[in-house]
Amino acid sequence: MRTVLLGAPGAGKGTQAEDIKQHYGCAHISTGDMLRENLKAGTELGNKAKSYMDSGALVPDDVIIGMIEERFALPDCVNGFLLDGFPRTVLQADALDMLLNKMNCPLDVVILFDIDDEVVVSRLTNRRTCSKCGKITNLLYYHGENCADCGGILLQRDDDREQVIRNRLAVYNEQTAPLIEWYDKKGILRRLDGTRDRKDIFNDIKAMFT
Ligand code: AMP
């Protein structure tokens, strides 16, 4: 499968990506994760992206497109891929089309996670990542102070503070939401209710591919 997961930050794309990857064995490509890895490793790309990420702004298109081009060259993409957090602008979507045309493998489907902005704010301000194993926990559903799996310290992402979240939502509504119509016109957009249970959403996704 070659799929784009589209939706506001915190809409549940990453969570579903884990389940889809496990079930279908395709590569999970999250541009946010790739940027955070670069930041952690102190690469030139990471340093370039830092100020944009800290404020919730988008990293420039050319940086992201170059990163994706390199990622597609890795062998795990042969079994298909899930794009999570990319594309985020019409320019990125255009570049993606061109890349996939060159590789002769167009997108199958773009899945839109519909969710209200205030639900996103509540979800993301409560999101924590384990400093040891990386597991994502949400304090809306888990009330411990340490990771339930390994006991590691739960940390909040810098860009999950409310003010930054509101900025990320504004950026999404302005620069990414136009992609909904863009993909709808191409006839490959499918909509999901992003507030439903993880299992129910995954069942809806499986039904799209049967
Ligand atoms: P995410 O984890 O997908 O919410 O991404 C975290 C941050 O990384 C975003 O707020 C942007 O600053 C940056 N980012 C991730 N993906 C992209 C993209 N496709 N285009 C531009 N910036 C991105």
Short mmCIF file of C-alpha atoms and ligand atoms in Angstrom, two decimals:
data_model
loop_
_atom_site.label_atom_id
_atom_site.label_comp_id
_atom_site.label_asym_id
_atom_site.label_seq_id
_atom_site.Cartn_x
_atom_site.Cartn_y
_atom_site.Cartn_z
CA MET A 1 0.00 0.00 0.00
CA ARG A 2 1.06 3.55 -0.69
CA THR A 3 -0.84 5.80 1.65
CA VAL A 4 -0.80 9.32 3.04
CA LEU A 5 -2.16 9.91 6.55
CA LEU A 6 -3.55 13.43 6.58
CA GLY A 7 -4.86 15.36 9.58
CA ALA A 8 -4.04 17.95 12.23
CA PRO A 9 -1.23 17.31 14.71
CA GLY A 10 -2.59 15.01 17.41
CA ALA A 11 -5.31 13.57 15.17
CA GLY A 12 -4.01 10.04 15.75
CA LYS A 13 -1.95 9.48 12.57
CA GLY A 14 1.12 8.16 14.41
CA THR A 15 -0.90 5.72 16.52
CA GLN A 16 -2.67 4.26 13.50
CA ALA A 17 0.61 4.19 11.58
CA GLU A 18 2.00 1.77 14.20
CA ASP A 19 -0.96 -0.60 13.73
CA ILE A 20 -0.93 -0.34 9.93
CA LYS A 21 2.81 -0.95 9.77
CA GLN A 22 2.53 -4.02 11.96
CA HIS A 23 -0.40 -5.45 9.98
CA TYR A 24 0.71 -4.66 6.42
CA GLY A 25 4.50 -4.56 6.83
CA CYS A 26 5.00 -1.30 4.98
CA ALA A 27 7.50 1.44 5.84
CA HIS A 28 6.28 4.14 8.24
CA ILE A 29 7.72 7.47 7.15
CA SER A 30 7.14 10.24 9.68
CA THR A 31 8.87 13.48 8.71
CA GLY A 32 8.40 14.77 12.29
CA ASP A 33 10.23 11.69 13.68
CA MET A 34 12.98 12.03 11.08
CA LEU A 35 13.49 15.69 11.99
CA ARG A 36 13.55 14.89 15.72
CA GLU A 37 16.17 12.18 15.10
CA ASN A 38 18.28 14.72 13.21
CA LEU A 39 17.85 17.21 16.04
CA LYS A 40 18.96 14.65 18.62
CA ALA A 41 21.97 13.64 16.53
CA GLY A 42 22.91 17.32 16.04
CA THR A 43 23.08 17.05 12.23
CA GLU A 44 23.17 20.10 9.97
CA LEU A 45 19.61 19.32 8.87
CA GLY A 46 18.47 19.09 12.51
CA ASN A 47 20.07 22.43 13.35
CA LYS A 48 18.41 24.02 10.34
CA ALA A 49 14.99 22.66 11.37
CA LYS A 50 15.17 23.48 15.09
CA SER A 51 13.88 27.05 15.17
CA TYR A 52 10.92 26.20 12.91
CA MET A 53 9.99 23.18 15.00
CA ASP A 54 10.29 25.04 18.31
CA SER A 55 7.76 27.62 17.18
CA GLY A 56 5.42 25.15 15.45
CA ALA A 57 6.18 26.58 11.99
CA LEU A 58 6.83 24.40 8.95
CA VAL A 59 10.39 23.50 8.00
CA PRO A 60 11.09 24.81 4.45
CA ASP A 61 9.75 22.64 1.63
CA ASP A 62 13.12 22.03 -0.06
CA VAL A 63 14.60 20.56 3.15
CA ILE A 64 11.64 18.22 3.60
CA ILE A 65 11.43 17.15 -0.03
CA GLY A 66 15.18 16.32 -0.10
CA MET A 67 14.76 14.26 3.06
CA ILE A 68 11.82 12.31 1.59
CA GLU A 69 13.64 11.67 -1.68
CA GLU A 70 16.51 10.05 0.24
CA ARG A 71 14.09 8.04 2.37
CA PHE A 72 12.29 6.57 -0.67
CA ALA A 73 15.62 5.17 -1.86
CA LEU A 74 15.81 2.83 1.17
CA PRO A 75 14.86 -0.82 0.50
CA ASP A 76 11.97 -1.06 2.99
CA CYS A 77 9.84 1.17 0.74
CA VAL A 78 9.54 -1.67 -1.79
CA ASN A 79 6.64 -3.13 0.25
CA GLY A 80 4.80 0.20 0.19
CA PHE A 81 4.84 3.12 2.60
CA LEU A 82 2.76 5.17 4.94
CA LEU A 83 3.46 8.88 4.88
CA ASP A 84 2.72 10.47 8.25
CA GLY A 85 3.04 14.27 8.46
CA PHE A 86 3.99 14.62 4.79
CA PRO A 87 2.95 16.31 2.55
CA ARG A 88 1.99 19.43 4.51
CA THR A 89 1.83 21.99 1.71
CA VAL A 90 0.55 21.94 -1.87
CA LEU A 91 4.15 22.37 -3.04
CA GLN A 92 5.17 19.22 -1.11
CA ALA A 93 2.16 17.33 -2.53
CA ASP A 94 3.18 18.35 -6.06
CA ALA A 95 6.75 17.21 -5.43
CA LEU A 96 5.46 13.91 -4.06
CA ASP A 97 3.35 13.35 -7.19
CA MET A 98 6.37 13.97 -9.38
CA LEU A 99 8.58 11.62 -7.34
CA LEU A 100 5.98 8.84 -7.41
CA ASN A 101 5.34 9.28 -11.12
CA LYS A 102 9.07 8.88 -11.72
CA MET A 103 9.02 5.68 -9.66
CA ASN A 104 5.84 4.59 -11.48
CA CYS A 105 3.93 3.97 -8.24
CA PRO A 106 1.07 6.40 -7.60
CA LEU A 107 -0.67 6.81 -4.23
CA ASP A 108 -3.49 4.36 -3.47
CA VAL A 109 -5.31 6.41 -0.89
CA VAL A 110 -5.12 9.50 1.33
CA ILE A 111 -6.76 8.98 4.72
CA LEU A 112 -8.06 12.11 6.43
CA PHE A 113 -8.39 12.03 10.23
CA ASP A 114 -11.23 14.45 11.05
CA ILE A 115 -10.90 16.02 14.50
CA ASP A 116 -11.92 19.21 16.29
CA ASP A 117 -9.15 21.70 17.25
CA GLU A 118 -10.09 21.69 20.96
CA VAL A 119 -9.86 17.88 21.13
CA VAL A 120 -6.36 18.19 19.67
CA VAL A 121 -5.32 20.78 22.27
CA SER A 122 -6.54 18.57 25.10
CA ARG A 123 -4.86 15.44 23.66
CA LEU A 124 -1.50 17.06 22.93
CA THR A 125 -1.10 18.99 26.18
CA ASN A 126 -1.50 15.60 27.91
CA ARG A 127 0.87 13.67 25.61
CA ARG A 128 4.13 12.39 27.09
CA THR A 129 7.03 10.36 25.68
CA CYS A 130 9.09 7.93 27.75
CA SER A 131 12.67 9.13 28.03
CA LYS A 132 13.89 5.51 28.06
CA CYS A 133 11.85 3.42 25.59
CA GLY A 134 10.09 6.15 23.58
CA LYS A 135 6.56 4.83 24.30
CA ILE A 136 3.89 7.49 23.90
CA THR A 137 1.51 7.85 26.86
CA ASN A 138 -1.49 10.12 27.29
CA LEU A 139 -2.21 11.46 30.77
CA LEU A 140 -5.91 11.68 29.86
CA TYR A 141 -5.98 7.87 30.13
CA TYR A 142 -2.96 7.04 32.33
CA HIS A 143 -2.30 8.68 35.67
CA GLY A 144 1.14 7.34 36.65
CA GLU A 145 4.26 9.48 36.78
CA ASN A 146 6.51 6.94 35.04
CA CYS A 147 6.28 4.83 31.89
CA ALA A 148 3.95 1.84 32.42
CA ASP A 149 6.25 -0.38 30.33
CA CYS A 150 9.75 0.39 31.59
CA GLY A 151 9.43 2.91 34.44
CA GLY A 152 11.26 5.64 32.47
CA ILE A 153 10.56 9.32 33.07
CA LEU A 154 7.67 10.75 31.02
CA LEU A 155 8.66 13.90 29.14
CA GLN A 156 6.59 16.50 27.32
CA ARG A 157 7.69 17.42 23.79
CA ASP A 158 8.71 21.09 23.61
CA ASP A 159 6.18 21.67 20.84
CA ASP A 160 3.33 20.11 22.86
CA ARG A 161 2.92 23.23 25.02
CA GLU A 162 -0.46 24.90 24.48
CA GLN A 163 0.79 28.05 22.77
CA VAL A 164 2.87 26.07 20.29
CA ILE A 165 0.01 23.63 19.69
CA ARG A 166 -2.31 26.50 18.81
CA ASN A 167 0.29 27.78 16.38
CA ARG A 168 0.71 24.32 14.84
CA LEU A 169 -3.09 24.12 14.40
CA ALA A 170 -3.18 27.53 12.73
CA VAL A 171 -0.37 26.42 10.39
CA TYR A 172 -2.26 23.19 9.64
CA ASN A 173 -5.51 25.01 8.87
CA GLU A 174 -3.76 27.53 6.65
CA GLN A 175 -1.13 25.48 4.82
CA THR A 176 -2.10 21.80 5.05
CA ALA A 177 -5.93 21.76 5.06
CA PRO A 178 -6.04 22.87 1.37
CA LEU A 179 -4.68 19.39 0.57
CA ILE A 180 -8.06 17.92 1.58
CA GLU A 181 -9.72 19.41 -1.50
CA TRP A 182 -6.61 18.75 -3.61
CA TYR A 183 -6.76 14.98 -2.93
CA ASP A 184 -10.57 14.89 -2.96
CA LYS A 185 -10.51 16.21 -6.53
CA LYS A 186 -8.12 13.39 -7.44
CA GLY A 187 -10.71 10.91 -6.09
CA ILE A 188 -8.38 9.22 -3.56
CA LEU A 189 -9.46 10.92 -0.29
CA ARG A 190 -11.12 8.79 2.43
CA ARG A 191 -12.40 10.32 5.68
CA LEU A 192 -12.26 8.91 9.22
CA ASP A 193 -13.63 10.17 12.53
CA GLY A 194 -10.39 10.72 14.48
CA THR A 195 -12.17 10.78 17.85
CA ARG A 196 -13.17 7.09 17.71
CA ASP A 197 -11.32 4.29 19.53
CA ARG A 198 -7.94 3.15 18.20
CA LYS A 199 -9.38 -0.31 17.38
CA ASP A 200 -12.49 1.03 15.61
CA ILE A 201 -10.40 3.40 13.50
CA PHE A 202 -8.04 0.59 12.55
CA ASN A 203 -11.03 -1.57 11.50
CA ASP A 204 -12.24 1.28 9.28
CA ILE A 205 -8.77 1.47 7.73
CA LYS A 206 -8.61 -2.27 7.10
CA ALA A 207 -12.02 -2.05 5.39
CA MET A 208 -10.55 0.52 2.98
CA PHE A 209 -8.03 -2.03 1.76
CA THR A 210 -10.28 -5.06 1.30
P1 AMP B 1 4.98 16.29 13.69
O1 AMP B 1 5.65 15.37 14.64
O2 AMP B 1 4.56 15.63 12.41
O3 AMP B 1 3.83 17.06 14.31
O4 AMP B 1 6.08 17.39 13.26
C1 AMP B 1 6.74 18.18 14.20
C2 AMP B 1 7.29 19.43 13.51
O5 AMP B 1 8.22 19.04 12.49
C3 AMP B 1 6.26 20.29 12.79
O6 AMP B 1 5.61 21.20 13.65
C4 AMP B 1 7.14 21.00 11.75
O7 AMP B 1 7.90 22.04 12.35
C5 AMP B 1 8.11 19.90 11.36
N1 AMP B 1 7.61 19.09 10.21
C6 AMP B 1 7.28 17.78 10.22
N2 AMP B 1 6.88 17.38 9.00
C7 AMP B 1 6.96 18.47 8.20
C8 AMP B 1 6.66 18.70 6.83
N3 AMP B 1 6.17 17.74 6.03
N4 AMP B 1 6.87 19.96 6.35
C9 AMP B 1 7.37 20.94 7.12
N5 AMP B 1 7.64 20.79 8.42
C10 AMP B 1 7.45 19.57 8.97
#
